[in-house]
PDB file of C-alpha atoms in Angstrom:
ATOM      1  CA  MET A  69      37.987 199.263  97.401  1.00  0.00           C
ATOM      2  CA  TRP A  70      38.495 201.997  94.782  1.00  0.00           C
ATOM      3  CA  SER A  71      40.165 204.502  97.141  1.00  0.00           C
ATOM      4  CA  SER A  72      37.214 206.874  97.355  1.00  0.00           C
ATOM      5  CA  GLU A  73      38.338 207.880 100.860  1.00  0.00           C
ATOM      6  CA  ARG A  74      41.367 209.557  99.224  1.00  0.00           C
ATOM      7  CA  PHE A  75      39.478 210.892  96.222  1.00  0.00           C
ATOM      8  CA  ASP A  76      38.732 214.596  95.706  1.00  0.00           C
ATOM      9  CA  LEU A  77      35.247 214.384  94.214  1.00  0.00           C
ATOM     10  CA  ASP A  78      34.767 218.145  94.011  1.00  0.00           C
ATOM     11  CA  ALA A  79      37.988 218.638  92.038  1.00  0.00           C
ATOM     12  CA  TYR A  80      37.067 215.821  89.667  1.00  0.00           C
ATOM     13  CA  LEU A  81      33.575 217.176  88.995  1.00  0.00           C
ATOM     14  CA  ALA A  82      35.006 220.649  88.458  1.00  0.00           C
ATOM     15  CA  ARG A  83      37.441 219.186  85.920  1.00  0.00           C
ATOM     16  CA  LEU A  84      34.461 217.713  84.068  1.00  0.00           C
ATOM     17  CA  GLY A  85      32.468 220.930  84.328  1.00  0.00           C
ATOM     18  CA  TYR A  86      29.717 218.884  85.978  1.00  0.00           C
ATOM     19  CA  GLU A  87      27.258 220.764  88.199  1.00  0.00           C
ATOM     20  CA  GLY A  88      24.360 218.318  88.154  1.00  0.00           C
ATOM     21  CA  ASP A  89      22.735 215.994  90.658  1.00  0.00           C
ATOM     22  CA  ARG A  90      24.953 213.750  92.783  1.00  0.00           C
ATOM     23  CA  ALA A  91      22.337 211.132  93.649  1.00  0.00           C
ATOM     24  CA  PRO A  92      23.273 207.605  92.427  1.00  0.00           C
ATOM     25  CA  THR A  93      20.650 207.456  89.674  1.00  0.00           C
ATOM     26  CA  LEU A  94      20.716 206.442  86.027  1.00  0.00           C
ATOM     27  CA  ASP A  95      20.359 210.077  84.970  1.00  0.00           C
ATOM     28  CA  THR A  96      23.382 211.039  87.077  1.00  0.00           C
ATOM     29  CA  LEU A  97      25.399 208.156  85.657  1.00  0.00           C
ATOM     30  CA  ARG A  98      24.454 209.105  82.123  1.00  0.00           C
ATOM     31  CA  GLU A  99      25.501 212.729  82.592  1.00  0.00           C
ATOM     32  CA  LEU A 100      28.741 211.767  84.354  1.00  0.00           C
ATOM     33  CA  GLN A 101      29.785 209.376  81.604  1.00  0.00           C
ATOM     34  CA  ARG A 102      29.120 211.954  78.900  1.00  0.00           C
ATOM     35  CA  ALA A 103      31.041 214.637  80.794  1.00  0.00           C
ATOM     36  CA  HIS A 104      33.965 212.327  81.542  1.00  0.00           C
ATOM     37  CA  VAL A 105      34.406 211.089  77.975  1.00  0.00           C
ATOM     38  CA  LEU A 106      34.183 214.575  76.465  1.00  0.00           C
ATOM     39  CA  ALA A 107      36.334 216.363  79.044  1.00  0.00           C
ATOM     40  CA  LEU A 108      39.221 214.002  79.762  1.00  0.00           C
ATOM     41  CA  GLY A 109      41.839 213.187  77.161  1.00  0.00           C
ATOM     42  CA  TRP A 110      43.152 209.755  76.238  1.00  0.00           C
ATOM     43  CA  ASP A 111      46.857 209.156  75.751  1.00  0.00           C
ATOM     44  CA  THR A 112      49.664 206.651  76.232  1.00  0.00           C
ATOM     45  CA  LEU A 113      52.430 209.244  76.653  1.00  0.00           C
ATOM     46  CA  ASP A 114      53.641 207.893  79.990  1.00  0.00           C
ATOM     47  CA  SER A 115      54.195 204.438  78.505  1.00  0.00           C
ATOM     48  CA  PHE A 116      56.091 205.888  75.550  1.00  0.00           C
ATOM     49  CA  LEU A 117      58.189 208.354  77.556  1.00  0.00           C
ATOM     50  CA  TYR A 118      58.748 206.577  80.861  1.00  0.00           C
ATOM     51  CA  ARG A 119      57.466 202.980  80.612  1.00  0.00           C
ATOM     52  CA  GLU A 120      55.496 203.641  83.756  1.00  0.00           C
ATOM     53  CA  VAL A 121      51.832 204.310  84.509  1.00  0.00           C
ATOM     54  CA  ARG A 122      50.757 204.630  88.132  1.00  0.00           C
ATOM     55  CA  LEU A 123      47.203 203.632  89.094  1.00  0.00           C
ATOM     56  CA  ASP A 124      47.075 204.803  92.721  1.00  0.00           C
ATOM     57  CA  ILE A 125      44.325 207.372  93.017  1.00  0.00           C
ATOM     58  CA  GLU A 126      46.652 210.172  94.156  1.00  0.00           C
ATOM     59  CA  SER A 127      48.777 209.810  91.005  1.00  0.00           C
ATOM     60  CA  VAL A 128      45.808 209.500  88.665  1.00  0.00           C
ATOM     61  CA  GLN A 129      44.092 212.559  90.168  1.00  0.00           C
ATOM     62  CA  ASP A 130      47.279 214.605  90.010  1.00  0.00           C
ATOM     63  CA  LYS A 131      47.860 213.682  86.391  1.00  0.00           C
ATOM     64  CA  MET A 132      44.364 213.856  84.890  1.00  0.00           C
ATOM     65  CA  VAL A 133      42.606 216.350  87.162  1.00  0.00           C
ATOM     66  CA  ARG A 134      45.258 218.771  88.403  1.00  0.00           C
ATOM     67  CA  ARG A 135      47.768 218.658  85.516  1.00  0.00           C
ATOM     68  CA  ARG A 136      45.055 218.199  82.852  1.00  0.00           C
ATOM     69  CA  ARG A 137      46.829 215.316  81.164  1.00  0.00           C
ATOM     70  CA  GLY A 138      45.152 212.360  79.536  1.00  0.00           C
ATOM     71  CA  GLY A 139      45.330 208.695  80.410  1.00  0.00           C
ATOM     72  CA  TYR A 140      44.406 205.320  79.015  1.00  0.00           C
ATOM     73  CA  CYS A 141      41.694 202.856  80.060  1.00  0.00           C
ATOM     74  CA  TYR A 142      43.105 201.720  83.415  1.00  0.00           C
ATOM     75  CA  GLU A 143      43.603 205.323  84.523  1.00  0.00           C
ATOM     76  CA  HIS A 144      40.195 206.462  83.292  1.00  0.00           C
ATOM     77  CA  VAL A 145      38.456 203.594  85.065  1.00  0.00           C
ATOM     78  CA  ALA A 146      40.431 204.116  88.294  1.00  0.00           C
ATOM     79  CA  LEU A 147      39.224 207.718  88.301  1.00  0.00           C
ATOM     80  CA  PHE A 148      35.639 206.942  87.313  1.00  0.00           C
ATOM     81  CA  ALA A 149      35.362 204.059  89.785  1.00  0.00           C
ATOM     82  CA  ALA A 150      36.526 206.282  92.648  1.00  0.00           C
ATOM     83  CA  ALA A 151      33.924 208.860  91.634  1.00  0.00           C
ATOM     84  CA  LEU A 152      31.099 206.309  91.443  1.00  0.00           C
ATOM     85  CA  GLU A 153      32.101 204.805  94.784  1.00  0.00           C
ATOM     86  CA  SER A 154      32.097 208.285  96.332  1.00  0.00           C
ATOM     87  CA  LEU A 155      28.589 208.900  94.996  1.00  0.00           C
ATOM     88  CA  GLY A 156      27.211 205.592  96.274  1.00  0.00           C
ATOM     89  CA  PHE A 157      26.885 203.603  93.035  1.00  0.00           C
ATOM     90  CA  ARG A 158      27.125 199.802  93.026  1.00  0.00           C
ATOM     91  CA  PHE A 159      29.339 198.401  90.285  1.00  0.00           C
ATOM     92  CA  THR A 160      31.670 195.610  89.211  1.00  0.00           C
ATOM     93  CA  ALA A 161      34.899 196.089  87.284  1.00  0.00           C
ATOM     94  CA  VAL A 162      35.544 193.798  84.300  1.00  0.00           C
ATOM     95  CA  SER A 163      38.237 193.282  81.674  1.00  0.00           C
ATOM     96  CA  GLY A 164      37.709 193.208  77.919  1.00  0.00           C
ATOM     97  CA  ARG A 165      39.639 191.875  74.944  1.00  0.00           C
ATOM     98  CA  VAL A 166      40.081 194.530  72.259  1.00  0.00           C
ATOM     99  CA  GLN A 167      39.525 192.664  68.994  1.00  0.00           C
ATOM    100  CA  LEU A 168      39.132 195.609  66.568  1.00  0.00           C
ATOM    101  CA  GLY A 169      37.782 193.326  63.890  1.00  0.00           C
ATOM    102  CA  ALA A 170      40.091 190.378  64.608  1.00  0.00           C
ATOM    103  CA  GLY A 171      38.353 187.006  64.526  1.00  0.00           C
ATOM    104  CA  LEU A 172      37.156 185.552  67.804  1.00  0.00           C
ATOM    105  CA  ASP A 173      39.240 182.437  67.105  1.00  0.00           C
ATOM    106  CA  THR A 174      42.315 184.587  67.837  1.00  0.00           C
ATOM    107  CA  PRO A 175      41.458 186.284  71.147  1.00  0.00           C
ATOM    108  CA  ARG A 176      43.479 189.274  72.234  1.00  0.00           C
ATOM    109  CA  PRO A 177      44.685 189.692  75.849  1.00  0.00           C
ATOM    110  CA  ALA A 178      42.109 190.899  78.382  1.00  0.00           C
ATOM    111  CA  THR A 179      43.652 194.325  78.943  1.00  0.00           C
ATOM    112  CA  HIS A 180      40.757 196.763  78.584  1.00  0.00           C
ATOM    113  CA  ALA A 181      39.106 198.082  81.764  1.00  0.00           C
ATOM    114  CA  MET A 182      35.347 198.704  82.012  1.00  0.00           C
ATOM    115  CA  LEU A 183      32.626 198.907  84.648  1.00  0.00           C
ATOM    116  CA  LEU A 184      29.228 197.217  84.981  1.00  0.00           C
ATOM    117  CA  VAL A 185      26.945 199.412  87.084  1.00  0.00           C
ATOM    118  CA  GLU A 186      23.756 198.247  88.795  1.00  0.00           C
ATOM    119  CA  VAL A 187      21.352 201.159  89.002  1.00  0.00           C
ATOM    120  CA  GLU A 188      17.573 201.467  89.241  1.00  0.00           C
ATOM    121  CA  GLY A 189      17.025 197.734  88.784  1.00  0.00           C
ATOM    122  CA  THR A 190      19.122 197.363  85.658  1.00  0.00           C
ATOM    123  CA  LYS A 191      22.750 196.651  84.786  1.00  0.00           C
ATOM    124  CA  VAL A 192      24.621 198.834  82.327  1.00  0.00           C
ATOM    125  CA  LEU A 193      28.039 198.858  80.695  1.00  0.00           C
ATOM    126  CA  ASP A 194      30.159 201.961  81.352  1.00  0.00           C
ATOM    127  CA  ASP A 195      33.110 202.098  78.959  1.00  0.00           C
ATOM    128  CA  VAL A 196      34.763 205.459  79.622  1.00  0.00           C
ATOM    129  CA  GLY A 197      38.351 204.522  78.756  1.00  0.00           C
ATOM    130  CA  PHE A 198      38.369 203.554  75.096  1.00  0.00           C
ATOM    131  CA  GLY A 199      39.049 207.014  73.712  1.00  0.00           C
ATOM    132  CA  ALA A 200      36.220 206.773  71.197  1.00  0.00           C
ATOM    133  CA  SER A 201      33.892 205.695  74.000  1.00  0.00           C
ATOM    134  CA  PRO A 202      30.100 205.643  74.065  1.00  0.00           C
ATOM    135  CA  LEU A 203      28.693 208.869  75.501  1.00  0.00           C
ATOM    136  CA  GLU A 204      26.159 206.983  77.581  1.00  0.00           C
ATOM    137  CA  PRO A 205      25.829 203.748  79.559  1.00  0.00           C
ATOM    138  CA  VAL A 206      24.652 200.791  77.457  1.00  0.00           C
ATOM    139  CA  GLU A 207      22.083 198.481  79.018  1.00  0.00           C
ATOM    140  CA  LEU A 208      23.477 194.970  79.417  1.00  0.00           C
ATOM    141  CA  THR A 209      20.890 193.275  77.213  1.00  0.00           C
ATOM    142  CA  ASP A 210      21.298 191.494  73.902  1.00  0.00           C
ATOM    143  CA  GLY A 211      20.790 193.947  71.041  1.00  0.00           C
ATOM    144  CA  ALA A 212      21.168 197.122  73.121  1.00  0.00           C
ATOM    145  CA  LEU A 213      22.128 200.086  70.935  1.00  0.00           C
ATOM    146  CA  SER A 214      23.887 203.327  71.855  1.00  0.00           C
ATOM    147  CA  GLU A 215      23.372 206.268  69.508  1.00  0.00           C
ATOM    148  CA  ALA A 216      24.221 209.141  71.849  1.00  0.00           C
ATOM    149  CA  GLY A 217      27.547 209.928  70.184  1.00  0.00           C
ATOM    150  CA  PRO A 218      28.627 210.571  66.588  1.00  0.00           C
ATOM    151  CA  TRP A 219      28.888 206.806  65.938  1.00  0.00           C
ATOM    152  CA  PRO A 220      26.592 204.030  67.179  1.00  0.00           C
ATOM    153  CA  TYR A 221      27.583 200.958  69.195  1.00  0.00           C
ATOM    154  CA  LEU A 222      25.777 197.647  69.481  1.00  0.00           C
ATOM    155  CA  LEU A 223      25.936 195.141  72.347  1.00  0.00           C
ATOM    156  CA  ARG A 224      25.356 191.446  71.691  1.00  0.00           C
ATOM    157  CA  ARG A 225      25.242 188.403  73.963  1.00  0.00           C
ATOM    158  CA  GLN A 226      27.099 185.638  72.136  1.00  0.00           C
ATOM    159  CA  ALA A 227      29.869 183.051  72.171  1.00  0.00           C
ATOM    160  CA  ILE A 228      33.304 184.634  72.526  1.00  0.00           C
ATOM    161  CA  THR A 229      36.885 183.374  72.911  1.00  0.00           C
ATOM    162  CA  HIS A 230      36.552 179.849  71.534  1.00  0.00           C
ATOM    163  CA  GLY A 231      32.894 179.392  72.391  1.00  0.00           C
ATOM    164  CA  ALA A 232      32.843 180.819  75.903  1.00  0.00           C
ATOM    165  CA  PRO A 233      29.665 182.864  76.521  1.00  0.00           C
ATOM    166  CA  GLY A 234      29.984 186.588  77.023  1.00  0.00           C
ATOM    167  CA  TRP A 235      29.323 190.004  75.508  1.00  0.00           C
ATOM    168  CA  ALA A 236      30.578 191.704  72.355  1.00  0.00           C
ATOM    169  CA  VAL A 237      30.624 195.432  71.629  1.00  0.00           C
ATOM    170  CA  TYR A 238      30.226 196.188  67.917  1.00  0.00           C
ATOM    171  CA  GLU A 239      31.000 199.323  65.940  1.00  0.00           C
ATOM    172  CA  ARG A 240      29.935 200.316  62.428  1.00  0.00           C
ATOM    173  CA  ALA A 241      32.041 198.952  59.545  1.00  0.00           C
ATOM    174  CA  GLN A 242      31.093 199.435  55.906  1.00  0.00           C
ATOM    175  CA  ASP A 243      32.978 196.348  54.745  1.00  0.00           C
ATOM    176  CA  ALA A 244      31.356 193.996  57.298  1.00  0.00           C
ATOM    177  CA  PRO A 245      28.580 191.680  56.020  1.00  0.00           C
ATOM    178  CA  ASP A 246      25.920 193.145  58.326  1.00  0.00           C
ATOM    179  CA  GLY A 247      27.526 196.569  58.764  1.00  0.00           C
ATOM    180  CA  TRP A 248      28.988 195.808  62.215  1.00  0.00           C
ATOM    181  CA  THR A 249      32.407 194.603  63.381  1.00  0.00           C
ATOM    182  CA  VAL A 250      33.518 193.463  66.841  1.00  0.00           C
ATOM    183  CA  ARG A 251      35.396 196.106  68.790  1.00  0.00           C
ATOM    184  CA  GLN A 252      35.819 194.299  72.112  1.00  0.00           C
ATOM    185  CA  VAL A 253      34.486 191.284  73.993  1.00  0.00           C
ATOM    186  CA  PHE A 254      34.161 190.654  77.718  1.00  0.00           C
ATOM    187  CA  THR A 255      32.669 188.459  80.409  1.00  0.00           C
ATOM    188  CA  GLU A 256      31.129 189.504  83.719  1.00  0.00           C
ATOM    189  CA  ASN A 257      33.965 187.959  85.714  1.00  0.00           C
ATOM    190  CA  PRO A 258      34.762 190.523  88.461  1.00  0.00           C
ATOM    191  CA  GLN A 259      38.102 192.313  88.420  1.00  0.00           C
ATOM    192  CA  TYR A 260      39.749 194.130  91.305  1.00  0.00           C
ATOM    193  CA  PRO A 261      42.359 196.883  91.526  1.00  0.00           C
ATOM    194  CA  ILE A 262      45.127 194.293  91.828  1.00  0.00           C
ATOM    195  CA  ASP A 263      43.996 192.690  88.544  1.00  0.00           C
ATOM    196  CA  TYR A 264      44.194 196.041  86.800  1.00  0.00           C
ATOM    197  CA  THR A 265      47.646 196.590  88.304  1.00  0.00           C
ATOM    198  CA  LEU A 266      48.806 193.380  86.643  1.00  0.00           C
ATOM    199  CA  GLY A 267      47.298 194.245  83.260  1.00  0.00           C
ATOM    200  CA  ASN A 268      48.604 197.791  83.446  1.00  0.00           C
ATOM    201  CA  HIS A 269      52.134 196.523  84.094  1.00  0.00           C
ATOM    202  CA  PHE A 270      52.071 194.470  80.894  1.00  0.00           C
ATOM    203  CA  VAL A 271      50.521 197.159  78.693  1.00  0.00           C
ATOM    204  CA  ALA A 272      52.537 200.083  80.061  1.00  0.00           C
ATOM    205  CA  THR A 273      55.995 198.512  80.377  1.00  0.00           C
ATOM    206  CA  HIS A 274      56.427 195.411  78.197  1.00  0.00           C
ATOM    207  CA  GLU A 275      58.825 195.939  75.305  1.00  0.00           C
ATOM    208  CA  ARG A 276      56.361 194.424  72.829  1.00  0.00           C
ATOM    209  CA  SER A 277      53.473 196.652  73.866  1.00  0.00           C
ATOM    210  CA  PRO A 278      52.557 199.098  71.069  1.00  0.00           C
ATOM    211  CA  PHE A 279      52.068 201.784  73.723  1.00  0.00           C
ATOM    212  CA  VAL A 280      55.746 201.531  74.654  1.00  0.00           C
ATOM    213  CA  ARG A 281      56.902 201.680  71.048  1.00  0.00           C
ATOM    214  CA  ARG A 282      54.980 204.772  69.955  1.00  0.00           C
ATOM    215  CA  PRO A 283      52.559 207.342  71.406  1.00  0.00           C
ATOM    216  CA  PHE A 284      48.846 207.183  70.728  1.00  0.00           C
ATOM    217  CA  VAL A 285      46.420 210.004  71.581  1.00  0.00           C
ATOM    218  CA  GLN A 286      42.653 210.301  71.099  1.00  0.00           C
ATOM    219  CA  ARG A 287      39.885 212.799  71.607  1.00  0.00           C
ATOM    220  CA  LEU A 288      36.175 212.363  70.979  1.00  0.00           C
ATOM    221  CA  ARG A 289      33.777 215.254  70.547  1.00  0.00           C
ATOM    222  CA  THR A 290      30.119 215.259  69.623  1.00  0.00           C
ATOM    223  CA  ASP A 291      30.863 215.827  65.928  1.00  0.00           C
ATOM    224  CA  ARG A 292      34.364 214.430  65.357  1.00  0.00           C
ATOM    225  CA  TYR A 293      37.079 212.059  66.506  1.00  0.00           C
ATOM    226  CA  ASP A 294      40.792 212.892  66.387  1.00  0.00           C
ATOM    227  CA  SER A 295      43.670 210.471  66.848  1.00  0.00           C
ATOM    228  CA  LEU A 296      47.439 210.826  66.778  1.00  0.00           C
ATOM    229  CA  ASP A 297      49.395 207.646  66.074  1.00  0.00           C
ATOM    230  CA  SER A 298      53.071 208.554  66.384  1.00  0.00           C
ATOM    231  CA  LEU A 299      53.202 211.487  63.931  1.00  0.00           C
ATOM    232  CA  VAL A 300      50.071 210.690  61.918  1.00  0.00           C
ATOM    233  CA  TRP A 301      47.080 212.852  62.840  1.00  0.00           C
ATOM    234  CA  THR A 302      43.687 211.610  61.658  1.00  0.00           C
ATOM    235  CA  THR A 303      40.323 213.381  61.909  1.00  0.00           C
ATOM    236  CA  ARG A 304      37.054 211.523  61.383  1.00  0.00           C
ATOM    237  CA  ARG A 305      33.632 213.106  60.971  1.00  0.00           C
ATOM    238  CA  PRO A 306      30.348 211.248  60.458  1.00  0.00           C
ATOM    239  CA  GLY A 307      29.525 210.993  56.768  1.00  0.00           C
ATOM    240  CA  HIS A 308      32.917 212.324  55.623  1.00  0.00           C
ATOM    241  CA  ALA A 309      36.155 210.754  54.448  1.00  0.00           C
ATOM    242  CA  ASP A 310      38.953 210.631  56.996  1.00  0.00           C
ATOM    243  CA  VAL A 311      41.466 213.488  56.866  1.00  0.00           C
ATOM    244  CA  ARG A 312      44.999 212.247  57.527  1.00  0.00           C
ATOM    245  CA  GLN A 313      48.223 214.223  57.707  1.00  0.00           C
ATOM    246  CA  THR A 314      51.740 213.778  59.004  1.00  0.00           C
ATOM    247  CA  VAL A 315      53.004 216.345  61.509  1.00  0.00           C
ATOM    248  CA  ARG A 316      56.519 217.260  62.589  1.00  0.00           C
ATOM    249  CA  ALA A 317      57.826 216.162  65.967  1.00  0.00           C
ATOM    250  CA  ASP A 318      58.227 219.759  67.130  1.00  0.00           C
ATOM    251  CA  GLU A 319      54.563 220.467  66.322  1.00  0.00           C
ATOM    252  CA  THR A 320      53.171 217.806  68.642  1.00  0.00           C
ATOM    253  CA  PRO A 321      53.080 219.715  71.995  1.00  0.00           C
ATOM    254  CA  GLU A 322      50.962 222.480  70.466  1.00  0.00           C
ATOM    255  CA  LEU A 323      48.810 219.955  68.617  1.00  0.00           C
ATOM    256  CA  LEU A 324      48.181 218.062  71.857  1.00  0.00           C
ATOM    257  CA  ALA A 325      47.075 221.250  73.582  1.00  0.00           C
ATOM    258  CA  GLU A 326      44.988 222.767  70.803  1.00  0.00           C
ATOM    259  CA  VAL A 327      43.313 219.680  69.321  1.00  0.00           C
ATOM    260  CA  PHE A 328      43.430 217.059  72.085  1.00  0.00           C
ATOM    261  CA  GLY A 329      43.140 219.276  75.175  1.00  0.00           C
ATOM    262  CA  ILE A 330      46.232 217.672  76.733  1.00  0.00           C
ATOM    263  CA  ARG A 331      48.783 219.903  78.428  1.00  0.00           C
ATOM    264  CA  THR A 332      52.398 218.804  78.657  1.00  0.00           C
ATOM    265  CA  ALA A 333      54.868 220.527  80.986  1.00  0.00           C
ATOM    266  CA  PRO A 334      57.859 222.175  79.233  1.00  0.00           C
ATOM    267  CA  GLN A 335      60.319 219.465  80.233  1.00  0.00           C
ATOM    268  CA  GLU A 336      57.899 216.735  79.211  1.00  0.00           C
ATOM    269  CA  ALA A 337      57.186 218.447  75.890  1.00  0.00           C
ATOM    270  CA  GLU A 338      60.929 218.641  75.211  1.00  0.00           C
ATOM    271  CA  LEU A 339      61.348 214.936  75.943  1.00  0.00           C
ATOM    272  CA  LEU A 340      58.385 214.067  73.729  1.00  0.00           C
ATOM    273  CA  VAL A 341      59.805 215.983  70.775  1.00  0.00           C
ATOM    274  CA  LYS A 342      63.183 214.309  71.276  1.00  0.00           C
ATOM    275  CA  ARG A 343      61.710 210.805  71.408  1.00  0.00           C
ATOM    276  CA  LEU A 344      59.448 211.416  68.405  1.00  0.00           C
ATOM    277  CA  THR A 345      62.400 212.741  66.405  1.00  0.00           C
ATOM    278  CA  GLU A 346      64.347 209.586  67.251  1.00  0.00           C
ATOM    279  CA  LEU A 347      61.329 207.440  66.353  1.00  0.00           C
ATOM    280  CA  ALA A 348      60.930 209.145  62.974  1.00  0.00           C
ATOM    281  CA  GLY A 349      64.622 208.710  62.287  1.00  0.00           C
ATOM    282  CA  SER A 350      64.514 204.988  62.997  1.00  0.00           C
ATOM    283  CA  ALA A 351      61.445 204.312  60.829  1.00  0.00           C
ATOM    284  CA  PRO A 352      62.140 202.408  57.578  1.00  0.00           C
ATOM    285  CA  ALA A 353      62.262 204.575  54.497  1.00  0.00           C
ATOM    286  CA  GLU A 354      59.198 204.484  52.242  1.00  0.00           C
ATOM    287  CA  GLU A 355      59.593 202.775  48.889  1.00  0.00           C
ATOM    288  CA  ASN A 356      59.388 204.952  45.805  1.00  0.00           C
TER     289      ASN A 356
END
């Protein structure tokens, strides 16, 4: 179903720098998720530059493995699902609603791709496409906690989207009453490649999608998280205040390569600088 017959597993694992066991075990899954999240970049450049993101496995492999570009959740999950299918894992794809602190009485669209993997008698959540993703699978049980990365995540079974039962992923928030805020919610309703194609079309091409209006890039490492929102570069470190700075449009190709590990071809870099310059010029002037 996930095009593993056309997937180059060896090239993918080499891109991750993964040389471990290939048996479909929890240990293998844990190591693969960590390697994937740390090695592969996250970006929405194709939406911003071209209003097109292709999810066929040949295009995703060419972009993220061979050309060392990043991708967003649908691309990450297409790649990871093909790898898991090649290795013999059993899993179900699902869609999440990215709330980012918004109240559950105002549900967001279900446009975030994730996998639920059944392995060694348990079911776990694999969320490799968020950018700031957990570095390990999270067991699908109420109260499960992930502390493998620089920031913890909490999974709760609860009412979501106007009382419907489901799961909520929480992240730390100092201003929240109990120190946690909802990042995304989801149900276990199975999704298929065609469902992701539909969601991807909306997110990658619709004129009101934020990914079409401006570029967004992320990279997570074991001790920091960097993001680029248009021309604003932010670095977060555990226990430290965020460092935020504005960069010039012509600095972005080098910044993408050096900080985010994302390589843009010369022609693409030129187009990116041009579009960012236009975007900066159309932004409303700041008030004095």
